[in-house]
Amino acid sequence: MESSSWTPRQNKIFEQALAIYDRETPDRWQNIAKMVGKSIEEVKLHYEILKEDVKRIEQGQVPFPYTGIALLFPYTSVNLLSADF
């Protein structure tokens, strides 16, 4: 588990930094750490945790929250498209 907490802003900067500094970038982790304001070790750990989260999601181990029309209209029939209006 991570030893430090990450703010939503730091997470967003982290995601942007990953896009800017790809695997081929020299000193990738140093650059990302500098952008985020974390140590290289913290950034690498955060990346490993992110990879594990993505893996679990792709394997269907993390349920997606249901968002959609049913939240706005909870009593609407599933067969809404076949209904006569």
mmCIF file of C-alpha atoms in Angstrom:
data_model
loop_
_atom_site.group_PDB
_atom_site.id
_atom_site.type_symbol
_atom_site.label_atom_id
_atom_site.label_comp_id
_atom_site.label_asym_id
_atom_site.label_seq_id
_atom_site.Cartn_x
_atom_site.Cartn_y
_atom_site.Cartn_z
ATOM 1 C CA MET A 1 0.000 0.000 0.000
ATOM 2 C CA GLU A 2 1.074 3.568 -0.567
ATOM 3 C CA SER A 3 2.864 5.425 2.188
ATOM 4 C CA SER A 4 1.533 8.846 1.192
ATOM 5 C CA SER A 5 -1.789 10.164 0.042
ATOM 6 C CA TRP A 6 -2.394 11.629 -3.382
ATOM 7 C CA THR A 7 -4.775 14.501 -4.038
ATOM 8 C CA PRO A 8 -7.093 14.430 -7.043
ATOM 9 C CA ARG A 9 -4.944 17.204 -8.546
ATOM 10 C CA GLN A 10 -1.767 15.145 -8.098
ATOM 11 C CA ASN A 11 -3.462 12.153 -9.720
ATOM 12 C CA LYS A 12 -4.470 14.269 -12.715
ATOM 13 C CA ILE A 13 -0.939 15.669 -13.048
ATOM 14 C CA PHE A 14 0.409 12.117 -12.732
ATOM 15 C CA GLU A 15 -1.797 10.938 -15.610
ATOM 16 C CA GLN A 16 -0.711 13.878 -17.752
ATOM 17 C CA ALA A 17 2.952 13.274 -16.904
ATOM 18 C CA LEU A 18 2.650 9.619 -17.958
ATOM 19 C CA ALA A 19 1.395 10.805 -21.339
ATOM 20 C CA ILE A 20 4.216 13.325 -21.688
ATOM 21 C CA TYR A 21 7.059 11.115 -20.462
ATOM 22 C CA ASP A 22 6.693 7.723 -22.127
ATOM 23 C CA ARG A 23 8.836 4.638 -21.568
ATOM 24 C CA GLU A 24 11.503 5.896 -23.958
ATOM 25 C CA THR A 25 12.033 9.184 -22.099
ATOM 26 C CA PRO A 26 15.356 9.417 -20.262
ATOM 27 C CA ASP A 27 14.854 10.119 -16.543
ATOM 28 C CA ARG A 28 11.137 9.414 -16.924
ATOM 29 C CA TRP A 29 10.457 8.825 -13.240
ATOM 30 C CA GLN A 30 12.515 11.802 -12.137
ATOM 31 C CA ASN A 31 10.553 14.071 -14.494
ATOM 32 C CA ILE A 32 7.200 12.681 -13.380
ATOM 33 C CA ALA A 33 8.150 12.952 -9.701
ATOM 34 C CA LYS A 34 9.130 16.570 -10.203
ATOM 35 C CA MET A 35 5.819 17.391 -11.898
ATOM 36 C CA VAL A 36 3.758 15.686 -9.205
ATOM 37 C CA GLY A 37 5.796 16.807 -6.207
ATOM 38 C CA LYS A 38 6.526 13.286 -4.988
ATOM 39 C CA SER A 39 9.646 11.154 -4.684
ATOM 40 C CA ILE A 40 10.695 8.816 -7.480
ATOM 41 C CA GLU A 41 9.876 5.858 -5.228
ATOM 42 C CA GLU A 42 6.369 7.190 -4.518
ATOM 43 C CA VAL A 43 5.727 7.739 -8.215
ATOM 44 C CA LYS A 44 6.910 4.247 -9.157
ATOM 45 C CA LEU A 45 4.759 2.687 -6.438
ATOM 46 C CA HIS A 46 1.755 4.724 -7.563
ATOM 47 C CA TYR A 47 2.325 3.505 -11.122
ATOM 48 C CA GLU A 48 2.473 -0.139 -10.012
ATOM 49 C CA ILE A 49 -0.765 0.281 -8.063
ATOM 50 C CA LEU A 50 -2.373 1.901 -11.102
ATOM 51 C CA LYS A 51 -1.296 -1.027 -13.296
ATOM 52 C CA GLU A 52 -2.796 -3.498 -10.808
ATOM 53 C CA ASP A 53 -6.058 -1.517 -10.697
ATOM 54 C CA VAL A 54 -6.292 -1.524 -14.498
ATOM 55 C CA LYS A 55 -5.568 -5.256 -14.566
ATOM 56 C CA ARG A 56 -8.336 -5.958 -12.021
ATOM 57 C CA ILE A 57 -10.792 -3.813 -13.984
ATOM 58 C CA GLU A 58 -9.929 -5.568 -17.256
ATOM 59 C CA GLN A 59 -10.412 -8.954 -15.572
ATOM 60 C CA GLY A 60 -13.861 -7.899 -14.370
ATOM 61 C CA GLN A 61 -12.893 -7.954 -10.699
ATOM 62 C CA VAL A 62 -14.068 -4.377 -10.120
ATOM 63 C CA PRO A 63 -17.763 -3.731 -10.751
ATOM 64 C CA PHE A 64 -18.595 -0.626 -12.733
ATOM 65 C CA PRO A 65 -21.117 1.685 -11.101
ATOM 66 C CA TYR A 66 -24.306 1.790 -13.134
ATOM 67 C CA THR A 67 -24.960 5.213 -14.520
ATOM 68 C CA GLY A 68 -27.527 5.898 -17.120
ATOM 69 C CA ILE A 69 -31.114 6.654 -17.827
ATOM 70 C CA ALA A 70 -32.352 4.320 -15.090
ATOM 71 C CA LEU A 71 -30.906 6.657 -12.481
ATOM 72 C CA LEU A 72 -32.940 9.545 -13.864
ATOM 73 C CA PHE A 73 -36.062 7.484 -14.459
ATOM 74 C CA PRO A 74 -35.957 4.526 -12.053
ATOM 75 C CA TYR A 75 -39.489 3.368 -12.869
ATOM 76 C CA THR A 76 -38.967 3.249 -16.627
ATOM 77 C CA SER A 77 -39.399 -0.139 -18.255
ATOM 78 C CA VAL A 78 -36.336 -1.908 -19.602
ATOM 79 C CA ASN A 79 -38.319 -2.258 -22.835
ATOM 80 C CA LEU A 80 -38.581 1.494 -23.295
ATOM 81 C CA LEU A 81 -37.673 1.347 -26.981
ATOM 82 C CA SER A 82 -40.520 -1.037 -27.776
ATOM 83 C CA ALA A 83 -43.132 0.979 -25.885
ATOM 84 C CA ASP A 84 -45.990 2.628 -27.800
ATOM 85 C CA PHE A 85 -45.984 6.406 -27.437
#
